[in-house]
Coordinates of C-alpha atoms in Angstrom, one line a residue:
M261 CA 109.7 113.8 102.2
T262 CA 111.0 115.3 105.4
L263 CA 110.1 113.6 108.7
E264 CA 107.6 116.3 109.4
Q265 CA 106.0 115.7 106.0
I266 CA 105.9 111.9 106.6
L267 CA 104.2 112.5 110.0
E268 CA 101.7 114.9 108.5
H269 CA 100.9 112.5 105.6
R270 CA 100.3 109.5 107.9
R271 CA 96.6 109.2 108.8
A272 CA 94.4 106.4 109.8
V273 CA 92.7 105.6 106.5
R274 CA 89.2 104.1 106.6
K275 CA 88.7 103.5 102.9
Y276 CA 91.1 102.8 100.2
D277 CA 91.0 103.4 96.4
P278 CA 90.0 100.1 94.8
T279 CA 91.8 101.0 91.5
K280 CA 95.3 101.5 93.0
E281 CA 97.5 98.5 93.7
L282 CA 100.5 98.3 96.0
D283 CA 104.0 97.2 95.1
T284 CA 104.4 94.1 97.3
E285 CA 108.2 94.4 97.3
K286 CA 107.9 98.0 98.5
V287 CA 105.7 96.9 101.4
K288 CA 108.1 94.1 102.2
E289 CA 110.9 96.7 102.3
C290 CA 108.9 98.8 104.7
I291 CA 108.6 95.7 107.0
R292 CA 112.4 95.3 106.7
L293 CA 112.8 98.9 107.8
A294 CA 110.6 98.1 110.8
T295 CA 113.2 95.6 112.0
L296 CA 115.5 98.5 112.6
A297 CA 113.2 99.7 115.4
P298 CA 114.6 99.3 119.0
T299 CA 113.3 96.5 121.2
S300 CA 113.8 95.8 124.9
S301 CA 117.2 94.2 125.4
N302 CA 117.4 93.8 121.6
M303 CA 115.3 90.7 122.0
Q304 CA 113.2 91.3 118.9
L305 CA 110.3 89.2 120.0
W306 CA 107.9 90.0 117.2
E307 CA 107.0 88.9 113.7
A308 CA 105.1 90.4 110.7
Y309 CA 102.7 88.5 108.5
H310 CA 102.3 90.1 105.1
V311 CA 98.8 89.3 103.7
T312 CA 98.4 89.7 100.0
D313 CA 96.2 86.7 99.0
P314 CA 92.6 87.9 98.2
G315 CA 91.0 85.0 100.0
K316 CA 93.0 85.6 103.1
L317 CA 92.3 89.3 102.9
A318 CA 88.6 88.5 102.9
E319 CA 89.0 86.2 105.9
M320 CA 91.0 88.9 107.7
A321 CA 88.4 91.5 106.9
H322 CA 85.7 89.4 108.6
A323 CA 88.1 88.8 111.6
C324 CA 88.5 92.6 111.8
L325 CA 84.7 93.0 112.3
D326 CA 84.1 93.9 108.6
Q327 CA 85.5 97.4 109.2
G328 CA 85.6 99.5 106.0
S329 CA 89.4 99.9 106.2
A330 CA 89.8 96.1 106.3
K331 CA 87.3 95.4 103.6
S332 CA 88.8 97.9 101.1
C333 CA 92.5 97.5 101.7
K334 CA 94.8 95.9 99.1
Q335 CA 97.2 94.3 101.6
M336 CA 97.5 93.8 105.4
V337 CA 100.4 93.4 107.7
V338 CA 99.7 91.7 111.0
F339 CA 102.3 92.3 113.8
V340 CA 102.6 89.5 116.3
T341 CA 104.5 89.2 119.6
R342 CA 106.5 86.0 120.0
Q343 CA 107.5 85.9 123.6
D344 CA 107.9 82.1 123.3
K345 CA 111.0 82.7 121.2
W346 CA 113.0 84.4 124.0
K347 CA 115.4 81.5 124.5
A348 CA 116.5 81.3 120.8
H349 CA 116.7 85.1 120.5
A350 CA 118.7 85.5 123.7
K351 CA 121.2 82.9 122.3
A352 CA 121.4 84.7 119.0
V353 CA 121.9 88.2 120.5
L354 CA 124.5 86.8 122.9
K355 CA 126.4 85.2 120.0
A356 CA 126.3 88.5 118.0
G357 CA 127.4 90.5 121.0
I358 CA 130.4 88.3 121.7
E359 CA 131.4 88.5 118.0
E360 CA 131.1 92.3 118.1
I361 CA 133.2 92.6 121.3
N362 CA 135.9 90.3 119.8
Q363 CA 136.1 92.5 116.7
N364 CA 135.9 96.0 118.2
S365 CA 136.7 96.0 122.0
P366 CA 140.2 96.7 123.4
E367 CA 142.0 93.5 124.4
D368 CA 142.1 94.4 128.0
R369 CA 138.3 94.9 128.1
K370 CA 137.1 91.9 126.1
A371 CA 136.9 89.3 128.9
H372 CA 135.0 91.6 131.2
R373 CA 132.5 92.7 128.5
I374 CA 131.9 89.1 127.3
A375 CA 131.3 88.0 130.9
L376 CA 128.7 90.8 131.3
Q377 CA 127.0 89.7 128.1
K378 CA 126.9 86.1 129.2
K379 CA 125.4 87.1 132.6
Y380 CA 122.8 89.3 131.0
Y381 CA 121.6 87.0 128.2
G382 CA 122.5 83.7 129.9
K383 CA 121.1 84.5 133.4
L384 CA 119.0 87.7 133.5
M385 CA 116.9 86.9 130.3
P386 CA 115.9 83.5 131.6
F387 CA 115.0 85.0 134.9
T388 CA 113.0 87.6 133.1
Y389 CA 111.1 85.6 130.5
K390 CA 110.5 82.2 132.0
R391 CA 106.8 81.6 132.7
C392 CA 104.9 79.1 134.9
F393 CA 101.2 80.0 135.3
G394 CA 102.2 83.4 136.8
L395 CA 104.1 81.7 139.7
L396 CA 107.6 82.7 138.5
G397 CA 106.3 86.3 138.0
L398 CA 105.2 86.3 141.6
L399 CA 108.5 85.0 142.8
R400 CA 110.3 87.7 140.7
K401 CA 108.1 90.3 142.2
V402 CA 109.0 89.3 145.8
I403 CA 112.7 89.2 145.0
V404 CA 112.7 92.7 143.4
Q405 CA 110.7 94.1 146.2
I406 CA 113.3 92.9 148.7
V407 CA 116.3 94.0 146.6
G408 CA 114.5 97.4 146.0
L409 CA 114.8 98.2 149.7
F410 CA 118.5 98.6 149.2
R411 CA 119.0 99.9 145.6
P412 CA 117.1 101.0 142.5
I413 CA 115.8 98.0 140.5
V414 CA 113.4 97.3 137.6
R415 CA 110.1 96.4 139.4
Q416 CA 107.9 95.4 136.4
V417 CA 108.8 91.7 136.4
T418 CA 105.5 89.8 136.6
E419 CA 104.4 87.7 133.6
G420 CA 101.9 90.4 132.8
D421 CA 104.6 93.1 132.9
E422 CA 106.7 91.1 130.5
R423 CA 103.9 90.7 128.0
T424 CA 103.5 94.5 128.2
V425 CA 107.2 95.0 127.5
V426 CA 107.1 92.7 124.4
H427 CA 104.0 94.5 123.1
K428 CA 105.6 97.9 123.6
S429 CA 108.7 96.8 121.6
C430 CA 106.4 95.4 118.8
A431 CA 104.5 98.7 118.7
L432 CA 107.8 100.6 118.0
A433 CA 108.2 98.3 115.0
V434 CA 104.6 99.0 113.9
Q435 CA 105.1 102.7 114.0
T436 CA 108.3 102.5 112.1
F437 CA 106.5 100.4 109.4
M438 CA 103.7 102.9 109.1
L439 CA 106.1 105.9 108.7
A440 CA 108.1 103.9 106.1
M441 CA 104.8 103.3 104.2
S442 CA 104.0 107.0 104.3
E443 CA 107.5 107.7 102.9
Q444 CA 106.5 105.5 99.9
G445 CA 103.3 107.4 99.5
Y446 CA 101.2 104.5 100.8
D447 CA 98.5 104.7 103.5
T448 CA 97.8 102.5 106.5
C449 CA 95.4 102.2 109.4
P450 CA 96.3 100.4 112.7
L451 CA 93.4 98.3 113.8
E452 CA 92.8 97.0 117.3
G453 CA 89.2 96.0 116.7
F454 CA 89.6 92.4 115.7
D455 CA 88.8 88.8 116.9
S456 CA 92.2 87.5 117.8
L457 CA 91.1 83.9 117.6
L458 CA 89.9 84.3 114.0
V459 CA 93.1 86.2 113.1
K460 CA 95.2 83.4 114.4
K461 CA 93.0 80.8 112.6
A462 CA 93.2 82.7 109.3
L463 CA 97.0 83.0 109.5
G464 CA 97.8 79.7 111.1
L465 CA 99.4 81.3 114.1
P466 CA 100.3 79.5 117.4
H467 CA 97.8 79.9 120.1
D468 CA 100.3 81.5 122.6
C469 CA 101.4 84.4 120.3
G470 CA 99.9 87.9 120.8
I471 CA 98.3 89.9 118.1
N472 CA 99.7 93.4 118.6
M473 CA 98.1 95.2 115.7
V474 CA 96.5 94.6 112.3
I475 CA 97.7 97.2 109.8
T476 CA 95.6 97.7 106.6
C477 CA 97.4 99.0 103.6
G478 CA 96.4 100.8 100.4
V479 CA 96.1 104.3 98.8
R480 CA 93.5 106.5 100.3
T481 CA 90.4 107.5 98.3
D482 CA 88.1 110.5 98.7
G483 CA 86.5 110.3 102.1
G484 CA 89.1 107.8 103.3
V485 CA 90.3 110.1 106.0
R486 CA 87.6 111.2 108.4
G487 CA 88.1 115.0 108.6
D488 CA 90.9 117.0 110.0
R489 CA 93.3 115.6 112.5
F490 CA 92.4 116.4 116.1
R491 CA 94.9 116.5 118.9
L492 CA 94.5 117.7 122.4
P493 CA 96.5 120.9 123.3
F494 CA 100.3 120.3 123.3
D495 CA 100.5 121.6 126.9
E496 CA 98.5 118.6 128.0
F497 CA 101.3 116.3 126.8
Y498 CA 104.4 118.4 127.5
H499 CA 105.8 118.7 131.0
K500 CA 109.1 120.4 131.6
I501 CA 110.8 119.6 134.9

């Protein structure tokens, strides 16, 4: 399919065909494609939990408030934010960045570029992601407000702001996954109606992770899509400056 056809095919499906199974490996490949989505500073602070076990699917359906999409789906993919892994990810991204610079950068630029990478992932990322009951976020806010008097600076630096950044990055991966599923001819529905505590319990997730979205997966049945797609007029979204 073309991109436009994929976008037209993707709908939020509320009921799936009980007779049509999904190829687990194809769904897994769609999750792999989701890893190609961009993330803030390439930190990749998200994970996907691919649920195929019937017992776990039943648990998850209940955690998703027994919605029809959750009760009838063949598989689920739960996208989770892992802000707690910032330190390990920053180290891995820095290592990969230095290797790329050593392989591809001109000799006279290598030292400078490596120094920038070390400053960014070795100093800025700890400054950005460290948490302490909101206190470090408050300190960062004060610092950027002062620096911002003299030059442009990113001002969204509180701990709440950083959680938002991580969830935005995860949402890019979620959308990539759903489009990849459409390309396979499969259907999905993104759910935000769920009991996060029950979801974490069902999947054995750490308490400090964030549940970004639960994606139900299957093949739509008659009545699975609720009517024609409605969108507000394009002029309400588009602003040319």
